PDB file of C-alpha atoms in Angstrom:
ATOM      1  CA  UNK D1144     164.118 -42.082-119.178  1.00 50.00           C
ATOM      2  CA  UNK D1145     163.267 -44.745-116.731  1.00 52.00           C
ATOM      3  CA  UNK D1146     164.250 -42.028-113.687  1.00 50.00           C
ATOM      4  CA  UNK D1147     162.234 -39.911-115.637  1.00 52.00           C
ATOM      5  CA  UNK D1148     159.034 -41.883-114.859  1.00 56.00           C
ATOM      6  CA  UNK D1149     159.514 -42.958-111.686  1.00 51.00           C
ATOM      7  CA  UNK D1150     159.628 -39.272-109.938  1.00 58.00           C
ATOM      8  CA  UNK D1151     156.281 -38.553-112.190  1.00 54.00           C
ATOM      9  CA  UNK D1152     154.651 -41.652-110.402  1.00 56.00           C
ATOM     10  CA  UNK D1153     155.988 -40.676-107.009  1.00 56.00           C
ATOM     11  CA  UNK D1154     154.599 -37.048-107.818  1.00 57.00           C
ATOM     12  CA  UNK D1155     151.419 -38.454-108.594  1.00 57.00           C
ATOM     13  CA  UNK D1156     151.525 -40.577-105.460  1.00 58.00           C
ATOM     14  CA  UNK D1157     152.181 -37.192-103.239  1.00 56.00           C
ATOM     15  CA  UNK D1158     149.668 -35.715-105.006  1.00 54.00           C
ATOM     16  CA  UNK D1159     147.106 -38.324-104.174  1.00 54.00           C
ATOM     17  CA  UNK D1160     147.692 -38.400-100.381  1.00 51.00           C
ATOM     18  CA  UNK D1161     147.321 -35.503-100.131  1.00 44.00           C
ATOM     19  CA  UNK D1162     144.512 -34.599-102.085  1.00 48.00           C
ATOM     20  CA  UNK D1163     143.058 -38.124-100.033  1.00 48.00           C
ATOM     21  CA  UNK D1164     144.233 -36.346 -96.632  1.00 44.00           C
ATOM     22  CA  UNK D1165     142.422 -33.074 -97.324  1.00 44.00           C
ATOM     23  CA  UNK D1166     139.776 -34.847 -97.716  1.00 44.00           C
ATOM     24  CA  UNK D1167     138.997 -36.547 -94.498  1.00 42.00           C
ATOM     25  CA  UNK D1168     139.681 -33.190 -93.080  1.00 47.00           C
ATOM     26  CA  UNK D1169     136.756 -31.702 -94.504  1.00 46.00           C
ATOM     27  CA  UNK D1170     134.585 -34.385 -93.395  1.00 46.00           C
ATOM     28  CA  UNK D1171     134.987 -33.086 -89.981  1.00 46.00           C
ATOM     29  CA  UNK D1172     137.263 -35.839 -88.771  1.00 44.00           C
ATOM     30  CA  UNK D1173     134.719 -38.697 -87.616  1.00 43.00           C
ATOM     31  CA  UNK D1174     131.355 -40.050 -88.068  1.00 40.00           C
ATOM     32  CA  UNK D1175     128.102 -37.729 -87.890  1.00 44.00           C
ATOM     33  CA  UNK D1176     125.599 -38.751 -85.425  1.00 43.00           C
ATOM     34  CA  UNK D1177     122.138 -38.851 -86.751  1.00 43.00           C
ATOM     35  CA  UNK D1178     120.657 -38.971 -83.553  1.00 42.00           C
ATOM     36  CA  UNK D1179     118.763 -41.156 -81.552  1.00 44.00           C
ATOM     37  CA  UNK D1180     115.069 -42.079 -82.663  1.00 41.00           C
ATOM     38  CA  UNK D1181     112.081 -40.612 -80.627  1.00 42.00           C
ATOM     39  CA  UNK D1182     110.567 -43.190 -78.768  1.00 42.00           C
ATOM     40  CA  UNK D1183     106.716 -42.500 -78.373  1.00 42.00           C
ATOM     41  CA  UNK D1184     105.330 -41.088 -75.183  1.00 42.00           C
ATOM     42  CA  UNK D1185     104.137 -43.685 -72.967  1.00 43.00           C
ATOM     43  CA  UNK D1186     100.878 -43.072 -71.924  1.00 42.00           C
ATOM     44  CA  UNK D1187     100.109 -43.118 -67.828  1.00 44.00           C
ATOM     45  CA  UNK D1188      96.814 -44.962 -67.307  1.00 45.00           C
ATOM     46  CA  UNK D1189      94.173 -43.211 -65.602  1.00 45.00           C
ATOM     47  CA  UNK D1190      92.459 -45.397 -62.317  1.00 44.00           C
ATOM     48  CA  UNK D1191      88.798 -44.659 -62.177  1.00 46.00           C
ATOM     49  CA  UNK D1192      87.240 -44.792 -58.971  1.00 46.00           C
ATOM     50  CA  UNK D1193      85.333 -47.578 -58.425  1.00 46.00           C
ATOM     51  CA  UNK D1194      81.452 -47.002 -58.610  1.00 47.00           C
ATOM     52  CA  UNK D1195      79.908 -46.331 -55.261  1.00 46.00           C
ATOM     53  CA  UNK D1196      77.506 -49.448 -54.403  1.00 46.00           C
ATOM     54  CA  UNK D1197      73.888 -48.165 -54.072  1.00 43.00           C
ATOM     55  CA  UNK D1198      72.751 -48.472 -49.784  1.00 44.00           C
ATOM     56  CA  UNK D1199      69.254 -50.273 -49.647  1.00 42.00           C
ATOM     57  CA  UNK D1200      67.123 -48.571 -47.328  1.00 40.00           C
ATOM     58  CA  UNK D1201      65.745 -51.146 -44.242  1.00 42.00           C
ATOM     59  CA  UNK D1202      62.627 -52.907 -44.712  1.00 42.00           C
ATOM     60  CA  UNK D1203      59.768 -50.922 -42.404  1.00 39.00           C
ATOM     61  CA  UNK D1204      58.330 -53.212 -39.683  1.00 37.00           C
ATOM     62  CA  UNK D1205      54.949 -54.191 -40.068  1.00 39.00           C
ATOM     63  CA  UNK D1206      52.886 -52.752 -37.728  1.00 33.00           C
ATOM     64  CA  UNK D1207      49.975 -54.599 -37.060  1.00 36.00           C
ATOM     65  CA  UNK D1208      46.332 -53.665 -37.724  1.00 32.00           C
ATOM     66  CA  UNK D1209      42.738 -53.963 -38.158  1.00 34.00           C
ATOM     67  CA  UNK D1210      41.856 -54.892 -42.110  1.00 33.00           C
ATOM     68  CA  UNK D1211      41.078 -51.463 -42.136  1.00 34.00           C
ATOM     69  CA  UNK D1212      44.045 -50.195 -41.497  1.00 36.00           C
ATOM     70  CA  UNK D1213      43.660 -48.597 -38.151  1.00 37.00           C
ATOM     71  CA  UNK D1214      43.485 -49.911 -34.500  1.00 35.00           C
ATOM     72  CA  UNK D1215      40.940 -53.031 -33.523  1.00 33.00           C
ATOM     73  CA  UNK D1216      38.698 -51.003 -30.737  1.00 35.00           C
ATOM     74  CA  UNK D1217      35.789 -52.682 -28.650  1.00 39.00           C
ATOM     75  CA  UNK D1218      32.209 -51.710 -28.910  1.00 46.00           C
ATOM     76  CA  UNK D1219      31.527 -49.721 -25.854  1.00 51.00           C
ATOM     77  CA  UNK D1220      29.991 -51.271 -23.198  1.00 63.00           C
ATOM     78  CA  UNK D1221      31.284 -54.617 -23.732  1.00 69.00           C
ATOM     79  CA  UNK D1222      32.439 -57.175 -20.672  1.00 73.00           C
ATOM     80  CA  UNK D1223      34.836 -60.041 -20.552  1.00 74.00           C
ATOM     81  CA  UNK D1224      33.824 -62.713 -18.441  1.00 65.00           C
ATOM     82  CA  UNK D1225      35.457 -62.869 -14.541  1.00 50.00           C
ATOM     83  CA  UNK D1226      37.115 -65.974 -12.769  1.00 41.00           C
ATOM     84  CA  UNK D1227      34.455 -68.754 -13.231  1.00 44.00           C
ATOM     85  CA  UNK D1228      32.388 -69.562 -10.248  1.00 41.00           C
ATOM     86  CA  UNK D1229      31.765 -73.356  -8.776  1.00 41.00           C
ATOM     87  CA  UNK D1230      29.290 -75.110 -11.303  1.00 41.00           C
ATOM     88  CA  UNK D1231      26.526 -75.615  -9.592  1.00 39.00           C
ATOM     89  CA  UNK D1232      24.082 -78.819 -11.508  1.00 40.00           C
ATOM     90  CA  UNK D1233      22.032 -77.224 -14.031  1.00 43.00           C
ATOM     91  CA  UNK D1234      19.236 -79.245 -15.751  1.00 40.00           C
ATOM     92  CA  UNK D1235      18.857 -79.814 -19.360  1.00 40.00           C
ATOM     93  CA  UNK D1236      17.907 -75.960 -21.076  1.00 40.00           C
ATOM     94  CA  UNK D1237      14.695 -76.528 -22.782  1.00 39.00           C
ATOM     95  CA  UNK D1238      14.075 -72.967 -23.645  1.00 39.00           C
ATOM     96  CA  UNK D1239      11.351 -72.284 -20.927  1.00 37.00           C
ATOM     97  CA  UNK D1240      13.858 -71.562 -17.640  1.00 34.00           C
ATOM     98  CA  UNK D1241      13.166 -75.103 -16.585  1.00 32.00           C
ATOM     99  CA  UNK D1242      16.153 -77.041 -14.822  1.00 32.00           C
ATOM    100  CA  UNK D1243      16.838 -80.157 -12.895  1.00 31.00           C
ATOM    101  CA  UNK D1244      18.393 -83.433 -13.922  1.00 30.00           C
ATOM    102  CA  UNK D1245      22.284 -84.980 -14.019  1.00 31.00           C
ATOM    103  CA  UNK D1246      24.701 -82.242 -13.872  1.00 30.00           C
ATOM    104  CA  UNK D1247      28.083 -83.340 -16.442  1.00 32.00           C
ATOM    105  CA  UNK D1248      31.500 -81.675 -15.649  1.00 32.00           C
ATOM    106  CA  UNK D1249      33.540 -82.046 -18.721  1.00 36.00           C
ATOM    107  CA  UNK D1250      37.087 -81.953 -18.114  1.00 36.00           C
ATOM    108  CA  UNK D1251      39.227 -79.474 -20.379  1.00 38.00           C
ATOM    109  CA  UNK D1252      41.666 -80.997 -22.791  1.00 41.00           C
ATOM    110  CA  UNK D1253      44.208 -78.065 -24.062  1.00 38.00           C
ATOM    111  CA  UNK D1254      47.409 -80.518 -24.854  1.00 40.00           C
ATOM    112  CA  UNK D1255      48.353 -81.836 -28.214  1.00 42.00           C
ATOM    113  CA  UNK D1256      46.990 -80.174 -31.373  1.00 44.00           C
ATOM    114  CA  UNK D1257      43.690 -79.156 -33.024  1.00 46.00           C
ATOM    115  CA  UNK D1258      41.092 -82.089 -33.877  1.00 53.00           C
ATOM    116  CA  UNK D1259      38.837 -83.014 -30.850  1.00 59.00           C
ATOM    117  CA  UNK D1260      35.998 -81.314 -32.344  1.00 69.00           C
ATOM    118  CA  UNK D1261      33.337 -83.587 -30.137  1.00 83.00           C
ATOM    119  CA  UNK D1262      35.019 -81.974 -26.993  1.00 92.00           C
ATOM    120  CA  UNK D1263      32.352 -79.028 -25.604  1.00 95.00           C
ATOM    121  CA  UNK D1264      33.843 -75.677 -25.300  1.00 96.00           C
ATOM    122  CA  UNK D1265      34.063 -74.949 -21.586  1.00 93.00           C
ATOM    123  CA  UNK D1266      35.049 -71.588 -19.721  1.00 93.00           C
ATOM    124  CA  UNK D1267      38.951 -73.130 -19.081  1.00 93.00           C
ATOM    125  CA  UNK D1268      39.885 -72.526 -23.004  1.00 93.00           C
ATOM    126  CA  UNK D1269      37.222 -69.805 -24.047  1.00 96.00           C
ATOM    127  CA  UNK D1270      37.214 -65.924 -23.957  1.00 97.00           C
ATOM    128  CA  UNK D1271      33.183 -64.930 -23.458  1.00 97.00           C
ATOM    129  CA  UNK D1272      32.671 -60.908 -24.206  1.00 97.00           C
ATOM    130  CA  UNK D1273      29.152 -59.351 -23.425  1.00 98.00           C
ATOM    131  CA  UNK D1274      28.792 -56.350 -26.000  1.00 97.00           C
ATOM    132  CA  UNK D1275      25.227 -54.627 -26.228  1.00 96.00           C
ATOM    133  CA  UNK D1276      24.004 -53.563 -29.375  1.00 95.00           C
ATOM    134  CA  UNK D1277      22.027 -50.252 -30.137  1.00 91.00           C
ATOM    135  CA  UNK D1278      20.556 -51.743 -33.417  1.00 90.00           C
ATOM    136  CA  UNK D1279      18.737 -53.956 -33.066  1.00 91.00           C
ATOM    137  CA  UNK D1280      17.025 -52.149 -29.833  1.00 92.00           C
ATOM    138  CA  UNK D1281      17.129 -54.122 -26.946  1.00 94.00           C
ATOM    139  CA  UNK D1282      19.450 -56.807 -28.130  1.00 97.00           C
ATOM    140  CA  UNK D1283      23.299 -57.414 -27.027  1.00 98.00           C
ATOM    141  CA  UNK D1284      26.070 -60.238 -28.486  1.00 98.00           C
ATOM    142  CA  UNK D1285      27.813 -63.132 -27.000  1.00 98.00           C
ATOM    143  CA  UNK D1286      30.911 -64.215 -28.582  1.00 98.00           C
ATOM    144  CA  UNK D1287      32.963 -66.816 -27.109  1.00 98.00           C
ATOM    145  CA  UNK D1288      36.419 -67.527 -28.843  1.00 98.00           C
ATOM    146  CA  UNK D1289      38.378 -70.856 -28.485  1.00 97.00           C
ATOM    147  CA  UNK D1290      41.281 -69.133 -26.495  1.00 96.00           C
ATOM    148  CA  UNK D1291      42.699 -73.273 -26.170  1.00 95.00           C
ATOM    149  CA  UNK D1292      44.982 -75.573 -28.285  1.00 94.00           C
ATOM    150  CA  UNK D1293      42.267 -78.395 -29.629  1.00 95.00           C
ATOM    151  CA  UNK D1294      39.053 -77.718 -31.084  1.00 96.00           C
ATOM    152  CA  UNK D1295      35.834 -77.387 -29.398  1.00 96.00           C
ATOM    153  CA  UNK D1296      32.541 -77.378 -29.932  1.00 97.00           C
ATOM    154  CA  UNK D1297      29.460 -74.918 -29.001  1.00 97.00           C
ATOM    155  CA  UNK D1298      26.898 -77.130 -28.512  1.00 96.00           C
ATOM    156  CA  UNK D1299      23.033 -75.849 -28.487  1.00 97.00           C
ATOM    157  CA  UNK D1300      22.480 -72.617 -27.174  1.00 97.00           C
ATOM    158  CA  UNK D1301      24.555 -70.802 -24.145  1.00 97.00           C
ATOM    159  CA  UNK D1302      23.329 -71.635 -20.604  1.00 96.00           C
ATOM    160  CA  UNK D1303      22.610 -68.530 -19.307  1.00 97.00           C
ATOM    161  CA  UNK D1304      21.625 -67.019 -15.742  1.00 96.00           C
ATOM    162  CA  UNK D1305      21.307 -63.221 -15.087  1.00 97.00           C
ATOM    163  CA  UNK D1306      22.362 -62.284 -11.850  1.00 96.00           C
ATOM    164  CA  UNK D1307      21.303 -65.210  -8.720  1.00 90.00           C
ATOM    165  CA  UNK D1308      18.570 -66.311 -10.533  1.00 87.00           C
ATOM    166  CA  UNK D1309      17.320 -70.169 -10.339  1.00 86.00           C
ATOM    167  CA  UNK D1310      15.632 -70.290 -13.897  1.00 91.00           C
ATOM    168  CA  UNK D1311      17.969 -70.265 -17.130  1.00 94.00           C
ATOM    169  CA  UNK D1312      17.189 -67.600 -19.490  1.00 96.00           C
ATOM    170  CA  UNK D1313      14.471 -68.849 -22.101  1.00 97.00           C
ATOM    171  CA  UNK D1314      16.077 -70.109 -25.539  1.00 97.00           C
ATOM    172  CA  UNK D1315      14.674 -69.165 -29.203  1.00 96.00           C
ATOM    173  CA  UNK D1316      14.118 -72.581 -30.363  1.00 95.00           C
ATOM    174  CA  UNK D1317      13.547 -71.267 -34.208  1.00 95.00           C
ATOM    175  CA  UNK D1318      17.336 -70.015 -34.240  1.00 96.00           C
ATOM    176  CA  UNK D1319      18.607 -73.781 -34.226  1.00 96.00           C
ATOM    177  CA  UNK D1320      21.173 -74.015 -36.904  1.00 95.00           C
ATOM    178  CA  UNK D1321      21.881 -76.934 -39.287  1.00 93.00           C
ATOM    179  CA  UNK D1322      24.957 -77.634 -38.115  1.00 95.00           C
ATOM    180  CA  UNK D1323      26.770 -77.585 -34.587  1.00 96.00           C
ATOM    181  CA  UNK D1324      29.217 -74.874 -34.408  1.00 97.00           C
ATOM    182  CA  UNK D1325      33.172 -76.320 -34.309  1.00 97.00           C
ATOM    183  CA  UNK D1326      35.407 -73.825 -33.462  1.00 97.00           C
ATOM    184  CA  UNK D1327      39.442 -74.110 -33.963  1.00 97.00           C
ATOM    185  CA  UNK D1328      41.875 -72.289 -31.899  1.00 97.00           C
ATOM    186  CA  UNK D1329      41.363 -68.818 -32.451  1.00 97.00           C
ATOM    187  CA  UNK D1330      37.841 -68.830 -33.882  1.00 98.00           C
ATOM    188  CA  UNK D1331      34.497 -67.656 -32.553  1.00 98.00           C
ATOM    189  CA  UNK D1332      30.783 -68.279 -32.266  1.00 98.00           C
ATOM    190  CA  UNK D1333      27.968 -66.316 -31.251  1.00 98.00           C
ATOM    191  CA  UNK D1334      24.349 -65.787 -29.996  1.00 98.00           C
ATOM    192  CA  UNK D1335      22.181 -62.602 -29.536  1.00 98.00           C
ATOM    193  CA  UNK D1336      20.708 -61.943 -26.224  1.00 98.00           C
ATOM    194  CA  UNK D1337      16.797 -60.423 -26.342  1.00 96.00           C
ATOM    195  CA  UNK D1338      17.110 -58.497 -23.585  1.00 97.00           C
ATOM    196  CA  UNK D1339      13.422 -56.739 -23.170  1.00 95.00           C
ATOM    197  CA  UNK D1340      10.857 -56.850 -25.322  1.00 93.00           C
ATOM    198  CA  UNK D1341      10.417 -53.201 -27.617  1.00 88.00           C
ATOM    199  CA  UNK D1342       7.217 -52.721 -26.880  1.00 89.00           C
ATOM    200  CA  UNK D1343       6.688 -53.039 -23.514  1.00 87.00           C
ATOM    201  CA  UNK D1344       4.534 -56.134 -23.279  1.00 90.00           C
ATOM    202  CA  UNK D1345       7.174 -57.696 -20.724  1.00 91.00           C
ATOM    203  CA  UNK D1346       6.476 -58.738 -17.406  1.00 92.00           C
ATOM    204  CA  UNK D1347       8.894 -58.615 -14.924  1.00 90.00           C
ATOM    205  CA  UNK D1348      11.149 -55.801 -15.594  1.00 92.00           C
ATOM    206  CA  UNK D1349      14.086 -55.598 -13.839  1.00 93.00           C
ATOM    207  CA  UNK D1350      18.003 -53.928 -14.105  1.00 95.00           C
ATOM    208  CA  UNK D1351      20.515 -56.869 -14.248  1.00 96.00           C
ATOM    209  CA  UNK D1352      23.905 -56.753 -13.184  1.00 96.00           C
ATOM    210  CA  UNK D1353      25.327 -59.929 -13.686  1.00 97.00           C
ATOM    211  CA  UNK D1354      25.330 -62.867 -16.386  1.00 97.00           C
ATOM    212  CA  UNK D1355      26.520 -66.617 -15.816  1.00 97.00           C
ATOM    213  CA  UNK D1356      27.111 -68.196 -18.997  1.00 97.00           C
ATOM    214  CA  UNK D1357      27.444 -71.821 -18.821  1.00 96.00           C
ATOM    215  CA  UNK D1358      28.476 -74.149 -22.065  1.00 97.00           C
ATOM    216  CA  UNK D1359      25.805 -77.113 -22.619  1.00 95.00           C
ATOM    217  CA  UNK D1360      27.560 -80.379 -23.762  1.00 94.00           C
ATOM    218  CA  UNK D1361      26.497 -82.715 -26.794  1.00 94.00           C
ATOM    219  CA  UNK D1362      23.601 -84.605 -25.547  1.00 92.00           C
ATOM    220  CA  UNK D1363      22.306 -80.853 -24.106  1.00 90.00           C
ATOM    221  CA  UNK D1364      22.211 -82.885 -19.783  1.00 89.00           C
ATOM    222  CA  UNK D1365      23.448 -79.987 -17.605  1.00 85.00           C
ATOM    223  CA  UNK D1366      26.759 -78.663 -18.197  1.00 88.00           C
ATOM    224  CA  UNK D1367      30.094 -78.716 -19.626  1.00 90.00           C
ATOM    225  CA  UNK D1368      33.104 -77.393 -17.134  1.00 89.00           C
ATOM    226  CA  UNK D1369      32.669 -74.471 -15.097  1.00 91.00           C
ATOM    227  CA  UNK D1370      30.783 -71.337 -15.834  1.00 94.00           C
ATOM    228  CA  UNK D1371      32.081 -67.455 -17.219  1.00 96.00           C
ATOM    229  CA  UNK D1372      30.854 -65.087 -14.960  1.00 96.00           C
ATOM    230  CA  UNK D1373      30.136 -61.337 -16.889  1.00 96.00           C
ATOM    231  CA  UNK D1374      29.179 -58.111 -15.282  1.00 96.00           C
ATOM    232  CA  UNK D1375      26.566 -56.252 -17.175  1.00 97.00           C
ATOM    233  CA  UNK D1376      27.180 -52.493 -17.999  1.00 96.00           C
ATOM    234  CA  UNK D1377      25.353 -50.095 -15.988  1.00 95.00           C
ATOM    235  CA  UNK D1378      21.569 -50.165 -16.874  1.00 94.00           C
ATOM    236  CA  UNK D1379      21.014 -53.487 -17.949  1.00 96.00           C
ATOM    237  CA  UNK D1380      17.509 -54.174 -18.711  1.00 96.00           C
ATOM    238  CA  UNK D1381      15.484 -57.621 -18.799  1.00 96.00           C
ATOM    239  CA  UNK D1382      12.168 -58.382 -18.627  1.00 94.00           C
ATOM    240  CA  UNK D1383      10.041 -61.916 -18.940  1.00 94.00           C
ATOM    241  CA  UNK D1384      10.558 -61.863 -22.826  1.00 96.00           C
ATOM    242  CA  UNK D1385      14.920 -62.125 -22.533  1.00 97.00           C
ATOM    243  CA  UNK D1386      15.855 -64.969 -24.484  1.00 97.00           C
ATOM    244  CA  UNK D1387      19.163 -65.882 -26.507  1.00 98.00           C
ATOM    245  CA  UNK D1388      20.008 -68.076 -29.512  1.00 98.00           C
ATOM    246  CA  UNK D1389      21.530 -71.217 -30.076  1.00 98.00           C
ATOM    247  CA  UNK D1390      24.984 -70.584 -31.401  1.00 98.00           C
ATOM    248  CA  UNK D1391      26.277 -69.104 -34.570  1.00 98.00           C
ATOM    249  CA  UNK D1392      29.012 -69.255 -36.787  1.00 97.00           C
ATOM    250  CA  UNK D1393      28.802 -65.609 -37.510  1.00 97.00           C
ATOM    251  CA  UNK D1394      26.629 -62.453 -35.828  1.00 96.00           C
ATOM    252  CA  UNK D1395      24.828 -62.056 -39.199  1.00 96.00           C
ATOM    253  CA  UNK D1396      23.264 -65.450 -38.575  1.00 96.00           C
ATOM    254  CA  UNK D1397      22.730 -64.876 -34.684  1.00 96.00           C
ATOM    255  CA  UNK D1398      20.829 -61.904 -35.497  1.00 94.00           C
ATOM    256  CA  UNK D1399      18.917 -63.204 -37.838  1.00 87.00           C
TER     257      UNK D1399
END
């Protein structure tokens, strides 16, 4: 009885291996692989060109003009005064051609900066232009501009002698203004020449060629420096009646 049930356990034994045995064999024999997970795709980054930097176009160079915009011209006709001639004594101008007296050489002062203003303007540090005028008839400008480095100033009236005359040309007394004229490097003054007189009535008539302009000094005794020496344009006309005013600040107030 006992060997009875010992060969059914052994029996059951065999019959569990190998039922165990089969299956492992149907399992395929080892351990399925699932597989590897799918990473994600890794992007490549995309460079961008870098923006291009705007060019700024030069600056234009100024050119330089007239307020108007165009090119400073010079009314036709008009003289610039020559080397200045010896200066010869002149008496004090008192508007009638008379002369005689103390002649006065100044002597020019162009160093150090702007502010003599009780030093005369003299032809050393002044530009003098001749320019006749059509309107009104029979009358020209004089414009002297302080060419130096200190201020002048244009004392009375211009000294003026056409061509070798001895007499100075007659001054308009009513055109004395209320102030004497200073002028700072680079500025100008003025007086109007009466060259004939419109209707005629003149004595004397002649064709000038020349003009000495000669700069009066502050207590108005003979002259300041040397002279400016012009040559008139072709056809110059004077007569008895030629006069000129004192100085102006400005050709509206000469020819007024």
């Amino acid at each position: 009885m006992r060997t009875h049930r010992i060969r059914i356990a052994a029996a059951a034994a065999a019959t569990a291996a190998v039922l165990s045995l089969t299956a492992c064999q149907g399992s395929g024999g080892g351990t399925r692989d699932e597989g590897r997970a799918s990473s994600p795709a890794t992007a490549t980054p995309t460079t961008q060109a870098p923006a291009a930097t705007p060019t700024s176009a030069p600056a234009p160079t100024p050119t330089d003009t007239d307020a108007s915009g165009g090119k400073s011209t010079s009314p036709q006709g008009t003289t610039e005064a020559t080397t200045p001639a010896p200066a010869p004594a002149l008496g004090k101008n008192k508007g009638k051609g008379e002369s005689g007296g103390k002649n006065t050489t100044g002597t020019p002062d162009t160093a150090g900066t702007a502010g003599t203003a009780d030093r005369p303007c003299d032809a050393s540090a002044v530009r003098v232009v001749y320019s006749p005028l059509s309107r009104p008839l029979n009358h020209a400008m004089l414009t002297v501009t302080n060419t130096g480095r200190t201020a002048c100033s244009a004392y009375h009236a211009p000294v003026l002698r056409l061509d070798d005359g001895q007499a100075a040309v007659a001054v308009d007394q009513g055109s004395k203004p209320q102030a004497v004229v200073t002028l700072f490097p680079g500025e100008s003054a003025y007086a109007a020449m009466i060259l004939s007189a419109a209707d005629g009535s003149g004595s004397h008539g002649r064709t000038s060629k020349k003009l000495t302009v000669w700069f009066a000094p502050r207590d108005d005794a003979g002259s300041a420096g040397g002279p400016a020496v012009l040559k008139l344009p072709a056809g110059t006309y004077t007569d008895s009646t030629t006069r000129v005013t004192y100085w102006q600040s400005s050709m509206e107030d000469a020819l007024s």
